[in-house]
Coordinates of C-alpha atoms in Angstrom, one line a residue:
Chain J
M270 CA 132.8 -16.7 162.4
N271 CA 130.4 -17.7 165.5
Q272 CA 130.9 -20.7 166.8
M273 CA 128.0 -20.6 168.8
N274 CA 126.2 -19.1 165.6
N275 CA 127.4 -22.6 164.0
F276 CA 126.9 -24.6 166.3
T277 CA 122.9 -23.9 166.7
K278 CA 122.6 -23.5 162.6
G279 CA 121.9 -27.3 162.1
F280 CA 119.1 -27.6 164.8
F281 CA 116.8 -24.9 162.9
K282 CA 117.9 -22.5 160.6
E283 CA 119.9 -25.0 158.1
N284 CA 118.3 -28.7 159.7
P285 CA 119.8 -30.8 157.2
I286 CA 116.1 -32.5 157.1
F287 CA 114.0 -30.2 157.7
V288 CA 115.1 -27.3 155.2
L289 CA 118.4 -28.4 153.1
L290 CA 116.5 -31.7 152.7
L291 CA 119.6 -34.1 152.1
G292 CA 119.7 -37.5 153.3
M293 CA 115.7 -38.5 153.1
C294 CA 117.0 -42.0 152.3
P295 CA 118.3 -43.6 156.1
T296 CA 115.3 -40.9 157.1
L297 CA 112.4 -42.7 155.5
G298 CA 113.8 -46.2 155.9
V299 CA 115.1 -46.3 159.5
T300 CA 112.5 -44.2 161.5
S301 CA 109.6 -46.5 162.1
S302 CA 111.3 -46.4 165.9
A303 CA 112.4 -43.6 167.9
I304 CA 115.4 -45.7 169.5
N305 CA 116.3 -46.4 165.6
G306 CA 116.4 -43.3 165.2
L307 CA 118.3 -41.5 167.1
G308 CA 120.7 -44.5 167.1
M309 CA 121.2 -43.5 163.1
G310 CA 121.1 -40.0 164.1
L311 CA 124.2 -40.6 166.4
A312 CA 125.9 -42.8 164.3
T313 CA 125.9 -40.2 161.9
T314 CA 127.0 -37.5 164.0
F315 CA 129.9 -39.5 164.8
V316 CA 131.6 -40.1 161.3
L317 CA 130.0 -36.1 160.5
V318 CA 132.2 -34.7 162.8
M319 CA 135.1 -37.3 162.0
A320 CA 135.5 -37.1 158.6
N321 CA 134.7 -33.0 158.9
I322 CA 137.2 -32.8 161.3
V323 CA 140.1 -35.0 158.4
V324 CA 138.9 -33.3 155.3
S325 CA 139.6 -30.0 156.7
M326 CA 142.8 -31.2 158.1
V327 CA 143.7 -32.5 154.8
K328 CA 142.3 -30.3 152.4
N329 CA 145.4 -28.3 151.8
I330 CA 147.7 -31.6 150.4
I331 CA 144.6 -32.8 148.2
P332 CA 144.5 -32.4 144.8
E333 CA 141.2 -30.5 143.4
K334 CA 140.8 -33.6 141.1
V335 CA 141.2 -36.7 143.7
R336 CA 139.1 -34.1 146.0
I337 CA 135.8 -36.2 146.0
P338 CA 137.4 -39.6 145.7
S339 CA 139.3 -39.1 149.2
F340 CA 136.4 -37.6 150.5
I341 CA 134.2 -40.6 150.4
V342 CA 137.2 -43.2 150.7
I343 CA 137.9 -40.8 154.2
I344 CA 134.1 -40.8 155.3
A345 CA 133.3 -44.5 154.2
A346 CA 136.7 -45.6 156.4
F347 CA 134.4 -43.8 159.7
V348 CA 131.5 -45.6 158.9
T349 CA 132.7 -49.2 158.9
V350 CA 134.3 -47.7 162.2
V351 CA 131.2 -46.8 163.5
E352 CA 129.6 -50.3 162.1
L353 CA 132.2 -52.6 163.4
L354 CA 131.7 -50.7 166.9
M355 CA 128.5 -51.5 167.1
Q356 CA 128.5 -54.8 165.9
A357 CA 130.5 -55.1 168.6
Y358 CA 129.0 -53.7 171.6
L359 CA 125.5 -52.8 170.2
P360 CA 124.4 -55.7 168.6
A361 CA 120.6 -55.3 169.0
L362 CA 120.6 -51.7 168.0
F363 CA 122.8 -52.7 164.8
K364 CA 120.2 -55.7 164.1
S365 CA 117.4 -53.1 163.9
L366 CA 119.8 -50.9 161.4
G367 CA 121.5 -53.2 159.7
L368 CA 121.6 -52.1 156.5
F369 CA 121.3 -48.5 156.7
I370 CA 124.8 -47.8 158.5
P371 CA 127.1 -48.8 155.9
L372 CA 124.7 -46.2 153.2
I373 CA 125.8 -43.5 155.7
V374 CA 128.8 -43.8 153.1
V375 CA 126.2 -42.1 150.4
N376 CA 124.4 -40.5 152.9
C377 CA 124.7 -36.8 150.7
I378 CA 124.8 -34.8 154.1
V379 CA 128.4 -36.2 155.1
L380 CA 129.6 -35.7 151.6
G381 CA 127.9 -31.9 151.8
R382 CA 129.3 -30.6 154.7
A383 CA 133.2 -32.4 153.7
E384 CA 132.2 -30.6 150.3
A385 CA 130.3 -27.6 151.1
F386 CA 132.1 -26.3 154.7
A387 CA 135.2 -28.5 155.9
S388 CA 137.5 -28.1 153.1
K389 CA 137.0 -24.8 153.5
N390 CA 136.9 -24.4 156.6
D391 CA 139.5 -24.9 159.5
V392 CA 139.2 -28.0 161.9
L393 CA 137.7 -26.3 164.5
S394 CA 135.0 -24.4 163.0
S395 CA 134.3 -28.3 160.9
A396 CA 133.9 -30.2 164.2
V397 CA 131.9 -28.1 165.2
D398 CA 129.4 -28.0 162.4
G399 CA 129.9 -31.8 162.0
A400 CA 128.3 -31.5 165.3
S401 CA 125.6 -29.3 164.7
M402 CA 124.4 -30.7 161.5
G403 CA 124.7 -34.7 163.1
L404 CA 122.9 -33.5 165.9
G405 CA 120.0 -32.0 163.9
F406 CA 119.9 -34.7 161.9
S407 CA 119.8 -36.6 165.3
L408 CA 116.6 -34.7 166.4
A409 CA 115.1 -34.6 163.3
L410 CA 115.1 -38.6 162.8
T411 CA 114.2 -39.0 166.5
M412 CA 111.3 -36.2 166.4
L413 CA 110.0 -38.6 162.8
G414 CA 110.4 -41.7 164.7
T415 CA 108.9 -40.9 168.0
I416 CA 105.6 -39.4 165.7
R417 CA 106.1 -42.8 163.6
E418 CA 106.0 -45.6 166.6
F419 CA 103.6 -43.3 168.8
L420 CA 101.1 -43.4 165.9
G421 CA 101.7 -46.5 164.2
S422 CA 102.3 -48.6 167.5
G423 CA 101.2 -46.9 170.2
M424 CA 104.5 -46.9 172.0
M425 CA 107.2 -44.0 173.0
F426 CA 111.2 -45.3 173.4
G427 CA 109.1 -48.7 173.9
I428 CA 107.1 -47.5 176.4
K429 CA 103.8 -48.7 175.8
I430 CA 101.4 -46.0 175.4
F431 CA 98.5 -47.8 174.1
P432 CA 97.6 -51.2 172.8
E433 CA 99.1 -52.2 169.4
D434 CA 96.0 -52.8 168.0
Y435 CA 94.7 -49.8 167.9
G436 CA 98.0 -48.5 165.7
M437 CA 97.7 -46.8 162.4
L438 CA 100.0 -49.3 160.4
L439 CA 100.2 -47.1 157.5
F440 CA 103.1 -44.7 160.3
V441 CA 104.7 -48.2 161.1
L442 CA 105.2 -48.8 156.8
A443 CA 106.6 -46.4 154.3
P444 CA 103.9 -44.3 153.5
G445 CA 103.9 -43.1 156.6
A446 CA 107.0 -41.4 157.0
F447 CA 106.5 -39.9 154.0
I448 CA 103.3 -37.8 155.4
A449 CA 104.9 -37.8 159.2
L450 CA 107.7 -35.8 157.9
G451 CA 105.7 -33.7 155.1
Y452 CA 103.3 -32.8 158.2
L453 CA 106.8 -31.7 160.0
I454 CA 108.5 -30.1 157.5
A455 CA 104.8 -27.8 157.1
L456 CA 105.3 -27.2 160.7
I457 CA 109.1 -26.4 160.7
N458 CA 108.6 -24.0 157.6
R459 CA 105.7 -22.0 159.3
I460 CA 107.4 -21.3 162.7
R461 CA 110.4 -20.1 160.9
K462 CA 108.3 -17.6 158.7
V463 CA 107.4 -16.1 161.7
Chain L
M110 CA 147.9 -37.1 142.5
V111 CA 147.6 -40.7 142.6
L112 CA 149.7 -41.0 145.1
T113 CA 147.8 -38.3 147.6
L114 CA 144.7 -40.7 146.5
F115 CA 146.6 -43.8 147.0
A116 CA 147.9 -42.8 150.4
V117 CA 144.8 -42.4 151.8
T118 CA 143.5 -44.9 150.4
L119 CA 146.6 -47.0 152.7
I120 CA 145.8 -45.0 155.7
S121 CA 141.7 -46.1 155.4
A122 CA 143.3 -49.8 154.7
T123 CA 145.2 -49.7 157.8
V124 CA 142.9 -48.0 160.5
L125 CA 140.3 -50.2 159.5
G126 CA 142.9 -53.2 159.7
F127 CA 143.3 -51.8 163.5
V128 CA 139.7 -51.3 164.7
H129 CA 139.3 -54.7 163.0
S130 CA 141.6 -57.3 165.3
L131 CA 140.5 -54.8 168.0
T132 CA 137.0 -55.7 167.8
K133 CA 136.3 -59.0 166.0
D134 CA 136.5 -61.0 169.7
A135 CA 134.1 -58.6 170.8
I136 CA 131.7 -59.3 167.8
E137 CA 132.0 -63.5 167.7
A138 CA 131.7 -63.1 171.8
S139 CA 128.1 -61.1 170.9
K140 CA 126.7 -63.3 168.4
L141 CA 127.7 -66.0 170.6
K142 CA 125.8 -64.8 173.1
A143 CA 122.7 -64.0 171.5
Q144 CA 122.5 -67.6 170.1
N145 CA 123.2 -69.0 173.4
E146 CA 120.1 -66.1 174.5
A147 CA 117.9 -68.1 172.1
I148 CA 119.0 -71.1 172.3
K149 CA 117.9 -70.6 176.9
S150 CA 114.6 -68.5 176.2
I151 CA 113.1 -71.9 174.2
L152 CA 114.2 -74.9 175.1
P153 CA 113.0 -76.4 179.0
E154 CA 115.5 -75.3 181.8
F155 CA 119.2 -77.2 180.9
D156 CA 122.4 -77.7 182.3
S157 CA 124.6 -77.4 179.7
L158 CA 124.7 -77.9 175.7
G159 CA 126.3 -80.8 173.9
E160 CA 128.1 -80.8 170.7
S161 CA 126.6 -79.1 168.5
W162 CA 126.2 -80.4 164.8
K163 CA 125.4 -80.0 161.4
A164 CA 122.5 -81.8 159.2
A165 CA 120.9 -81.3 155.7
P166 CA 117.5 -81.4 155.2
T167 CA 116.1 -84.5 152.7
E168 CA 115.0 -82.6 149.9
G169 CA 118.4 -81.1 149.9
G170 CA 119.5 -77.2 150.3
D171 CA 121.6 -75.9 153.5
S172 CA 122.3 -77.1 156.5
L173 CA 120.5 -76.8 159.4
T174 CA 122.4 -76.8 162.8
F175 CA 121.6 -78.7 166.2
F176 CA 122.6 -78.0 169.5
P177 CA 121.1 -80.7 171.9
A178 CA 120.9 -79.7 175.5
Y179 CA 121.4 -82.2 179.0
D180 CA 120.1 -81.9 182.3
A181 CA 122.5 -82.4 185.2
S182 CA 122.2 -86.1 184.9
K183 CA 123.3 -85.7 181.2
N184 CA 119.7 -86.8 179.9
L185 CA 118.6 -85.2 176.8
V186 CA 115.8 -82.7 177.5
G187 CA 115.7 -81.2 173.8
V188 CA 117.1 -79.9 171.1
A189 CA 117.6 -76.3 169.2
V190 CA 117.5 -76.3 166.5
K191 CA 118.6 -73.5 163.8
T192 CA 116.3 -73.2 160.7
Y193 CA 115.5 -71.4 158.1
S194 CA 112.8 -70.4 155.1
K195 CA 113.8 -68.9 151.9
N196 CA 109.7 -67.9 151.1
G197 CA 109.8 -65.5 152.9
F198 CA 108.1 -61.7 152.4
S199 CA 111.4 -60.0 151.5
G200 CA 113.8 -63.2 151.6
L201 CA 115.3 -65.2 153.9
I202 CA 113.9 -65.8 157.6
E203 CA 116.1 -67.6 160.1
L204 CA 114.2 -69.4 163.2
M205 CA 115.8 -71.3 166.0
V206 CA 112.7 -73.8 167.3
G207 CA 113.2 -75.6 170.0
F208 CA 112.3 -79.5 170.2
K209 CA 111.5 -81.8 173.3
P210 CA 113.1 -85.1 172.8
D211 CA 109.3 -86.8 172.6
G212 CA 109.1 -83.9 169.3
E213 CA 107.0 -81.2 170.6
I214 CA 108.3 -77.7 170.5
S215 CA 108.9 -76.3 173.4
G216 CA 109.7 -72.3 171.8
Y217 CA 111.6 -70.6 169.0
Q218 CA 112.7 -67.6 168.5
V219 CA 112.9 -65.5 165.1
L220 CA 116.9 -64.9 164.6
E221 CA 116.3 -63.9 161.2
H222 CA 114.0 -61.4 159.1
K223 CA 112.9 -58.9 157.0
E224 CA 109.8 -59.0 156.3
T225 CA 107.3 -55.5 156.8
P226 CA 107.5 -54.2 159.5
G227 CA 103.9 -54.2 162.1
L228 CA 103.0 -57.0 159.3
G229 CA 105.1 -59.8 158.9
S230 CA 107.6 -59.4 161.6
K231 CA 105.0 -59.9 164.5
A232 CA 106.0 -63.7 163.5
Q233 CA 107.6 -63.7 167.0
A234 CA 104.9 -62.9 169.2
W235 CA 102.1 -64.4 167.1
F236 CA 102.4 -68.1 167.1
S237 CA 103.3 -68.2 171.2
N238 CA 100.4 -66.8 171.5
E239 CA 99.4 -68.6 174.4
T240 CA 95.5 -67.2 174.6
K241 CA 94.9 -68.2 170.4
P242 CA 95.5 -71.7 170.9
K243 CA 94.6 -71.9 166.9
Q244 CA 97.6 -69.5 166.4
N245 CA 100.3 -71.3 168.6
I246 CA 102.6 -73.3 168.0
I247 CA 104.7 -73.5 171.1
G248 CA 103.4 -77.2 173.0
K249 CA 102.8 -79.0 170.1
N250 CA 104.0 -81.7 168.3
P251 CA 104.8 -81.2 163.9
E252 CA 103.9 -85.2 163.9
T253 CA 100.0 -84.8 165.2
T254 CA 99.3 -81.3 164.8
D255 CA 99.9 -80.2 160.6
M256 CA 102.2 -77.4 160.6
H257 CA 100.6 -75.6 158.0
V258 CA 98.3 -72.3 157.3
S259 CA 94.8 -73.4 158.0
K260 CA 94.0 -71.6 154.6
D261 CA 96.3 -74.3 153.0
G262 CA 94.3 -77.0 155.4
G263 CA 96.7 -77.1 158.2
Q264 CA 96.0 -75.7 161.6
V265 CA 97.7 -73.5 162.6
D266 CA 95.8 -70.0 162.1
A267 CA 98.0 -67.1 159.7
I268 CA 99.5 -64.1 161.1
T269 CA 96.2 -61.5 159.6
A270 CA 97.1 -60.4 156.3
S271 CA 100.4 -61.7 156.4
T272 CA 100.2 -65.3 154.6
I273 CA 103.2 -65.4 153.2
T274 CA 105.5 -64.5 155.8
S275 CA 103.4 -67.4 158.0
R276 CA 103.8 -69.9 155.1
A277 CA 107.4 -69.9 155.2
F278 CA 107.6 -69.4 158.7
L279 CA 105.7 -73.1 159.3
E280 CA 107.7 -73.9 156.4
A281 CA 110.7 -74.0 158.3
V282 CA 109.2 -75.0 161.5
R283 CA 108.5 -78.3 159.7
R284 CA 112.1 -78.3 157.7
A285 CA 113.5 -78.5 161.3
Y286 CA 110.9 -81.0 162.3
D287 CA 111.6 -83.2 159.5
T288 CA 115.3 -83.1 160.1
Y289 CA 115.6 -83.4 163.4
K290 CA 113.4 -86.3 162.8
N291 CA 116.1 -88.1 160.9
N292 CA 118.8 -86.9 162.3
L293 CA 118.4 -87.6 166.4
P294 CA 121.3 -87.5 168.4
A295 CA 123.2 -90.9 168.3
A296 CA 124.1 -92.2 171.4
E297 CA 120.8 -90.9 172.9
E298 CA 118.0 -93.3 173.2
E299 CA 114.5 -91.6 172.2
P300 CA 111.2 -92.2 172.6
A301 CA 108.9 -94.0 171.0
V302 CA 108.8 -91.1 168.4
S303 CA 112.1 -91.6 166.5
S304 CA 111.4 -94.9 165.0
E305 CA 108.1 -93.4 162.3
P306 CA 108.7 -93.7 159.0
E307 CA 106.8 -90.9 157.5
S308 CA 109.0 -88.7 155.9
E309 CA 107.2 -85.8 153.4
G310 CA 109.4 -83.1 154.0
G311 CA 109.4 -80.2 151.9
E312 CA 106.6 -80.6 150.0
S313 CA 106.2 -76.3 150.1

């Protein structure tokens, strides 16, 4: 398989958020600011790459019947590693992402890629696939976070653009996440159809 | 089949144990650093921190932690109190409130909360807004200022659209003050305020 194609698919053609619509829970939950979206995206990317590599390495020794539990254990281990590292070295980000880090375990993108891709392909392709999907996910989360942060509190990556009092509070809250995501998906689909 | 699954979990557990032991100290250190920074930001300039102690609030419940701060000549300049309220809009709110020896609030820091972003989460900025004296609690003494929201007959304006958060916030402040008053640092002599018999803590 062409690795370049394999790498670029996650950003646009098969973007996990805009096209595959996987992993909506963290998407809607953490994107109240751009930096949260980016942090969540990169944490997920790390888990995706590592889990994909390990799953593709052990795919031949794991019996079919215990495939899913084994994958989940592998994924959960990497998520906990990320959680511990983030708690130790990025306490501020850990505080704002909080609950959502352990929830990467049940993010269907991670299990989805392990099951659909890594368990059928070699190590290198799987790593590239993980990076592609993870970065596509980060891109989507950062876009959504930037839009919500800008409209909701007048900031971009924490830099003030206009006074917070004029922000539309709705966009920081859950309904704003749905609205912004809906428009983004519509826009991406429009571009894809051209 | 069982063996493979066992092997997978065993290896994962080993890796996790290893990472845990690697990061344990760093996590402790960053927690301690965050705590010290919070204390520094809410108390007047101080030279050293004394031994912290714990005391239960008069109405019962979990203990509060006290961090006394001293200047170079070992005079008490303030006490930071780690307090909480369980009546937030979405559960526990943890605060660190700083009191000068006479009971005046020198500052506060919201340590942990799960309030609605954009509404209740404004507590950190709201109650320290110097341009709005009716909502600012810094520099006020809970002895003379009624630390209830104005809607409940108090003297502090609640956060717009977040009365529940504001009530919980002020409850935590009152709890800190009442407990502080009843558990002054034993060895230090205190200004007049400490002899006040009045104690109606935890009416909420």
